[in-house]
């Protein structure tokens, strides 16, 4: 079920499909996501404990940070770039790294975070709705995302788009 604590009772009463919001709510959610800043407290999200947590999560599914080496990676709904930051802090060098988010302010913060703290040049930042990207078919080796599903207004469309842009042997984390 698409649950968002920011939805009023009135909006919640209009949701009939468990994975796609009605058209009259989609624009509200998209505009809210475009305008909502994730928060300015970058310092708390760069602490080493987050790197350890990501490592534990990866290990729990049989992966480690090395999975990202020399791969073409998309960080969807990247926000301020914390997931990519912690991956790159482990001296991982992807072939290419893309961060995509509908919020231009958050991506600007991500660009600052990554460029101020890491020396890596092959990062691209794309402001876009991840349910309809302009990426080539079967382009990415890995698509990653963190804490974003509650922002999606059409989960099946988003998953279809990820399937389209992910290589046949690619990984979605």
PDB file of C-alpha atoms in Angstrom:
ATOM      1  CA  UNK A   1       0.000   0.000   0.000  1.00  0.00           C
ATOM      2  CA  UNK A   2       1.276   3.473  -0.802  1.00  0.00           C
ATOM      3  CA  UNK A   3       1.514   5.020   2.626  1.00  0.00           C
ATOM      4  CA  UNK A   4       2.776   8.505   3.157  1.00  0.00           C
ATOM      5  CA  UNK A   5       2.376  10.141   6.554  1.00  0.00           C
ATOM      6  CA  UNK A   6       2.000  13.504   4.821  1.00  0.00           C
ATOM      7  CA  UNK A   7      -1.290  12.420   3.202  1.00  0.00           C
ATOM      8  CA  UNK A   8      -4.373  13.877   4.801  1.00  0.00           C
ATOM      9  CA  UNK A   9      -7.399  11.706   5.580  1.00  0.00           C
ATOM     10  CA  UNK A  10      -9.099  13.331   2.597  1.00  0.00           C
ATOM     11  CA  UNK A  11      -6.313  12.274   0.213  1.00  0.00           C
ATOM     12  CA  UNK A  12      -6.101   8.783   1.708  1.00  0.00           C
ATOM     13  CA  UNK A  13      -9.804   8.256   1.139  1.00  0.00           C
ATOM     14  CA  UNK A  14      -9.258   8.747  -2.620  1.00  0.00           C
ATOM     15  CA  UNK A  15      -6.628   5.983  -2.903  1.00  0.00           C
ATOM     16  CA  UNK A  16      -8.258   2.856  -4.337  1.00  0.00           C
ATOM     17  CA  UNK A  17      -5.291   1.075  -5.973  1.00  0.00           C
ATOM     18  CA  UNK A  18      -2.608  -0.233  -3.646  1.00  0.00           C
ATOM     19  CA  UNK A  19       0.312   0.719  -5.897  1.00  0.00           C
ATOM     20  CA  UNK A  20      -0.777   3.682  -8.021  1.00  0.00           C
ATOM     21  CA  UNK A  21      -2.230   6.957  -6.900  1.00  0.00           C
ATOM     22  CA  UNK A  22      -5.225   8.460  -8.685  1.00  0.00           C
ATOM     23  CA  UNK A  23      -4.412  11.042 -11.358  1.00  0.00           C
ATOM     24  CA  UNK A  24      -5.733  13.958  -9.283  1.00  0.00           C
ATOM     25  CA  UNK A  25      -3.182  13.176  -6.562  1.00  0.00           C
ATOM     26  CA  UNK A  26      -0.151  12.393  -8.782  1.00  0.00           C
ATOM     27  CA  UNK A  27       0.629  16.036  -9.572  1.00  0.00           C
ATOM     28  CA  UNK A  28       0.310  16.967  -5.897  1.00  0.00           C
ATOM     29  CA  UNK A  29       2.853  14.291  -4.955  1.00  0.00           C
ATOM     30  CA  UNK A  30       5.236  15.090  -7.831  1.00  0.00           C
ATOM     31  CA  UNK A  31       5.212  18.809  -7.010  1.00  0.00           C
ATOM     32  CA  UNK A  32       5.668  18.102  -3.323  1.00  0.00           C
ATOM     33  CA  UNK A  33       8.657  15.861  -4.093  1.00  0.00           C
ATOM     34  CA  UNK A  34      10.147  18.536  -6.351  1.00  0.00           C
ATOM     35  CA  UNK A  35       9.854  21.222  -3.687  1.00  0.00           C
ATOM     36  CA  UNK A  36      10.581  19.254  -0.531  1.00  0.00           C
ATOM     37  CA  UNK A  37      14.153  19.415   0.678  1.00  0.00           C
ATOM     38  CA  UNK A  38      15.363  16.271   2.424  1.00  0.00           C
ATOM     39  CA  UNK A  39      16.908  18.379   5.152  1.00  0.00           C
ATOM     40  CA  UNK A  40      20.061  20.335   5.561  1.00  0.00           C
ATOM     41  CA  UNK A  41      21.731  18.288   8.279  1.00  0.00           C
ATOM     42  CA  UNK A  42      24.252  16.596   6.021  1.00  0.00           C
ATOM     43  CA  UNK A  43      26.701  15.984   8.851  1.00  0.00           C
ATOM     44  CA  UNK A  44      24.462  13.395  10.560  1.00  0.00           C
ATOM     45  CA  UNK A  45      24.018  11.362   7.356  1.00  0.00           C
ATOM     46  CA  UNK A  46      27.775  11.115   6.627  1.00  0.00           C
ATOM     47  CA  UNK A  47      28.689   9.386   9.878  1.00  0.00           C
ATOM     48  CA  UNK A  48      30.565   6.087   9.651  1.00  0.00           C
ATOM     49  CA  UNK A  49      27.679   4.208  11.281  1.00  0.00           C
ATOM     50  CA  UNK A  50      25.691   4.601   8.035  1.00  0.00           C
ATOM     51  CA  UNK A  51      28.514   3.020   6.036  1.00  0.00           C
ATOM     52  CA  UNK A  52      28.501   0.111   8.497  1.00  0.00           C
ATOM     53  CA  UNK A  53      24.713  -0.218   8.210  1.00  0.00           C
ATOM     54  CA  UNK A  54      24.864  -0.316   4.398  1.00  0.00           C
ATOM     55  CA  UNK A  55      27.634  -2.916   4.602  1.00  0.00           C
ATOM     56  CA  UNK A  56      25.508  -5.076   6.933  1.00  0.00           C
ATOM     57  CA  UNK A  57      22.512  -4.802   4.604  1.00  0.00           C
ATOM     58  CA  UNK A  58      24.610  -5.740   1.572  1.00  0.00           C
ATOM     59  CA  UNK A  59      26.154  -8.676   3.461  1.00  0.00           C
ATOM     60  CA  UNK A  60      22.694  -9.879   4.483  1.00  0.00           C
ATOM     61  CA  UNK A  61      21.859 -10.371   0.795  1.00  0.00           C
ATOM     62  CA  UNK A  62      25.226 -11.908  -0.078  1.00  0.00           C
ATOM     63  CA  UNK A  63      26.880  -8.769  -1.499  1.00  0.00           C
ATOM     64  CA  UNK A  64      29.591  -6.326  -0.468  1.00  0.00           C
ATOM     65  CA  UNK A  65      30.809  -2.910  -1.570  1.00  0.00           C
ATOM     66  CA  UNK A  66      33.023  -4.466  -4.261  1.00  0.00           C
ATOM     67  CA  UNK A  67      29.880  -5.264  -6.280  1.00  0.00           C
ATOM     68  CA  UNK A  68      29.888  -1.570  -7.294  1.00  0.00           C
ATOM     69  CA  UNK A  69      33.460  -1.506  -8.655  1.00  0.00           C
ATOM     70  CA  UNK A  70      33.764  -0.818 -12.381  1.00  0.00           C
ATOM     71  CA  UNK A  71      29.973  -0.901 -12.870  1.00  0.00           C
ATOM     72  CA  UNK A  72      27.504   1.556 -14.376  1.00  0.00           C
ATOM     73  CA  UNK A  73      25.303   2.514 -11.419  1.00  0.00           C
ATOM     74  CA  UNK A  74      22.098   4.514 -11.038  1.00  0.00           C
ATOM     75  CA  UNK A  75      21.154   5.857  -7.612  1.00  0.00           C
ATOM     76  CA  UNK A  76      17.406   6.512  -8.001  1.00  0.00           C
ATOM     77  CA  UNK A  77      15.618   9.059  -5.861  1.00  0.00           C
ATOM     78  CA  UNK A  78      19.122   9.920  -4.710  1.00  0.00           C
ATOM     79  CA  UNK A  79      18.099  12.952  -2.696  1.00  0.00           C
ATOM     80  CA  UNK A  80      21.210  14.522  -1.214  1.00  0.00           C
ATOM     81  CA  UNK A  81      23.421  11.617  -2.300  1.00  0.00           C
ATOM     82  CA  UNK A  82      24.031   9.832   0.987  1.00  0.00           C
ATOM     83  CA  UNK A  83      23.831   6.292  -0.403  1.00  0.00           C
ATOM     84  CA  UNK A  84      26.333   7.070  -3.168  1.00  0.00           C
ATOM     85  CA  UNK A  85      28.524   8.922  -0.667  1.00  0.00           C
ATOM     86  CA  UNK A  86      28.840   5.866   1.590  1.00  0.00           C
ATOM     87  CA  UNK A  87      29.512   3.532  -1.328  1.00  0.00           C
ATOM     88  CA  UNK A  88      32.223   5.807  -2.711  1.00  0.00           C
ATOM     89  CA  UNK A  89      33.756   6.353   0.752  1.00  0.00           C
ATOM     90  CA  UNK A  90      34.808   2.689   0.592  1.00  0.00           C
ATOM     91  CA  UNK A  91      37.230   3.546  -2.218  1.00  0.00           C
ATOM     92  CA  UNK A  92      34.875   2.032  -4.766  1.00  0.00           C
ATOM     93  CA  UNK A  93      35.314   3.408  -8.259  1.00  0.00           C
ATOM     94  CA  UNK A  94      32.357   2.716 -10.520  1.00  0.00           C
ATOM     95  CA  UNK A  95      32.684   2.908 -14.287  1.00  0.00           C
ATOM     96  CA  UNK A  96      29.923   5.538 -14.230  1.00  0.00           C
ATOM     97  CA  UNK A  97      27.642   6.787 -11.466  1.00  0.00           C
ATOM     98  CA  UNK A  98      24.340   8.549 -12.076  1.00  0.00           C
ATOM     99  CA  UNK A  99      22.234  10.174  -9.387  1.00  0.00           C
ATOM    100  CA  UNK A 100      18.624  10.870 -10.351  1.00  0.00           C
ATOM    101  CA  UNK A 101      15.988  12.728  -8.372  1.00  0.00           C
ATOM    102  CA  UNK A 102      12.980  14.888  -9.118  1.00  0.00           C
ATOM    103  CA  UNK A 103      14.235  17.491  -6.625  1.00  0.00           C
ATOM    104  CA  UNK A 104      16.812  19.864  -8.107  1.00  0.00           C
ATOM    105  CA  UNK A 105      17.783  21.345  -4.714  1.00  0.00           C
ATOM    106  CA  UNK A 106      18.550  17.929  -3.249  1.00  0.00           C
ATOM    107  CA  UNK A 107      20.657  16.955  -6.280  1.00  0.00           C
ATOM    108  CA  UNK A 108      22.561  20.207  -5.947  1.00  0.00           C
ATOM    109  CA  UNK A 109      23.300  19.254  -2.327  1.00  0.00           C
ATOM    110  CA  UNK A 110      24.373  15.794  -3.512  1.00  0.00           C
ATOM    111  CA  UNK A 111      26.763  17.335  -6.023  1.00  0.00           C
ATOM    112  CA  UNK A 112      28.282  19.486  -3.280  1.00  0.00           C
ATOM    113  CA  UNK A 113      28.570  16.565  -0.857  1.00  0.00           C
ATOM    114  CA  UNK A 114      30.264  14.282  -3.364  1.00  0.00           C
ATOM    115  CA  UNK A 115      32.557  16.882  -4.943  1.00  0.00           C
ATOM    116  CA  UNK A 116      33.637  18.352  -1.576  1.00  0.00           C
ATOM    117  CA  UNK A 117      34.438  14.977  -0.016  1.00  0.00           C
ATOM    118  CA  UNK A 118      35.475  12.639  -2.809  1.00  0.00           C
ATOM    119  CA  UNK A 119      37.758  12.782  -5.821  1.00  0.00           C
ATOM    120  CA  UNK A 120      35.750  11.135  -8.546  1.00  0.00           C
ATOM    121  CA  UNK A 121      34.880  12.626 -11.917  1.00  0.00           C
ATOM    122  CA  UNK A 122      32.511  10.147 -13.535  1.00  0.00           C
ATOM    123  CA  UNK A 123      29.344  11.228 -11.686  1.00  0.00           C
ATOM    124  CA  UNK A 124      26.308  12.616 -13.508  1.00  0.00           C
ATOM    125  CA  UNK A 125      23.343  14.298 -11.829  1.00  0.00           C
ATOM    126  CA  UNK A 126      19.939  14.155 -13.532  1.00  0.00           C
ATOM    127  CA  UNK A 127      16.804  15.952 -12.400  1.00  0.00           C
ATOM    128  CA  UNK A 128      13.971  13.668 -13.493  1.00  0.00           C
ATOM    129  CA  UNK A 129      10.921  11.654 -12.574  1.00  0.00           C
ATOM    130  CA  UNK A 130      12.242   8.097 -12.211  1.00  0.00           C
ATOM    131  CA  UNK A 131       8.998   6.601 -13.500  1.00  0.00           C
ATOM    132  CA  UNK A 132       9.861   8.020 -16.953  1.00  0.00           C
ATOM    133  CA  UNK A 133      13.600   8.362 -17.491  1.00  0.00           C
ATOM    134  CA  UNK A 134      15.462   9.121 -20.674  1.00  0.00           C
ATOM    135  CA  UNK A 135      18.182   6.539 -20.008  1.00  0.00           C
ATOM    136  CA  UNK A 136      18.945   3.971 -22.718  1.00  0.00           C
ATOM    137  CA  UNK A 137      17.446   0.508 -22.522  1.00  0.00           C
ATOM    138  CA  UNK A 138      19.523  -2.081 -20.618  1.00  0.00           C
ATOM    139  CA  UNK A 139      22.195   0.467 -19.700  1.00  0.00           C
ATOM    140  CA  UNK A 140      22.815   0.029 -15.967  1.00  0.00           C
ATOM    141  CA  UNK A 141      24.598  -2.827 -14.208  1.00  0.00           C
ATOM    142  CA  UNK A 142      23.147  -1.807 -10.849  1.00  0.00           C
ATOM    143  CA  UNK A 143      20.217   0.350  -9.773  1.00  0.00           C
ATOM    144  CA  UNK A 144      20.209   1.329  -6.105  1.00  0.00           C
ATOM    145  CA  UNK A 145      17.826   3.333  -3.977  1.00  0.00           C
ATOM    146  CA  UNK A 146      17.223   4.113  -0.336  1.00  0.00           C
ATOM    147  CA  UNK A 147      14.000   5.099   1.410  1.00  0.00           C
ATOM    148  CA  UNK A 148      12.107   6.235  -1.662  1.00  0.00           C
ATOM    149  CA  UNK A 149       9.089   3.978  -2.193  1.00  0.00           C
ATOM    150  CA  UNK A 150       6.854   6.165  -0.041  1.00  0.00           C
ATOM    151  CA  UNK A 151       7.470   8.982  -2.557  1.00  0.00           C
ATOM    152  CA  UNK A 152       6.352   6.927  -5.569  1.00  0.00           C
ATOM    153  CA  UNK A 153       2.965   7.639  -7.078  1.00  0.00           C
ATOM    154  CA  UNK A 154       3.067   4.645  -9.457  1.00  0.00           C
ATOM    155  CA  UNK A 155       5.152   1.736  -8.179  1.00  0.00           C
ATOM    156  CA  UNK A 156       4.420  -0.617 -11.123  1.00  0.00           C
ATOM    157  CA  UNK A 157       5.507   2.077 -13.618  1.00  0.00           C
ATOM    158  CA  UNK A 158       8.678   2.771 -11.630  1.00  0.00           C
ATOM    159  CA  UNK A 159       9.543  -0.936 -11.493  1.00  0.00           C
ATOM    160  CA  UNK A 160       8.832  -1.275 -15.208  1.00  0.00           C
ATOM    161  CA  UNK A 161      11.200   1.622 -15.899  1.00  0.00           C
ATOM    162  CA  UNK A 162      13.912   0.078 -13.735  1.00  0.00           C
ATOM    163  CA  UNK A 163      13.500  -3.212 -15.597  1.00  0.00           C
ATOM    164  CA  UNK A 164      13.787  -1.353 -18.918  1.00  0.00           C
ATOM    165  CA  UNK A 165      17.048   0.441 -18.057  1.00  0.00           C
ATOM    166  CA  UNK A 166      18.673  -2.422 -16.111  1.00  0.00           C
ATOM    167  CA  UNK A 167      20.830  -4.917 -17.991  1.00  0.00           C
ATOM    168  CA  UNK A 168      19.418  -8.443 -18.169  1.00  0.00           C
ATOM    169  CA  UNK A 169      21.936  -9.655 -15.590  1.00  0.00           C
ATOM    170  CA  UNK A 170      21.740  -6.407 -13.599  1.00  0.00           C
ATOM    171  CA  UNK A 171      20.950  -5.968  -9.936  1.00  0.00           C
ATOM    172  CA  UNK A 172      18.299  -3.755  -8.314  1.00  0.00           C
ATOM    173  CA  UNK A 173      19.029  -3.035  -4.656  1.00  0.00           C
TER     174      UNK A 173
END
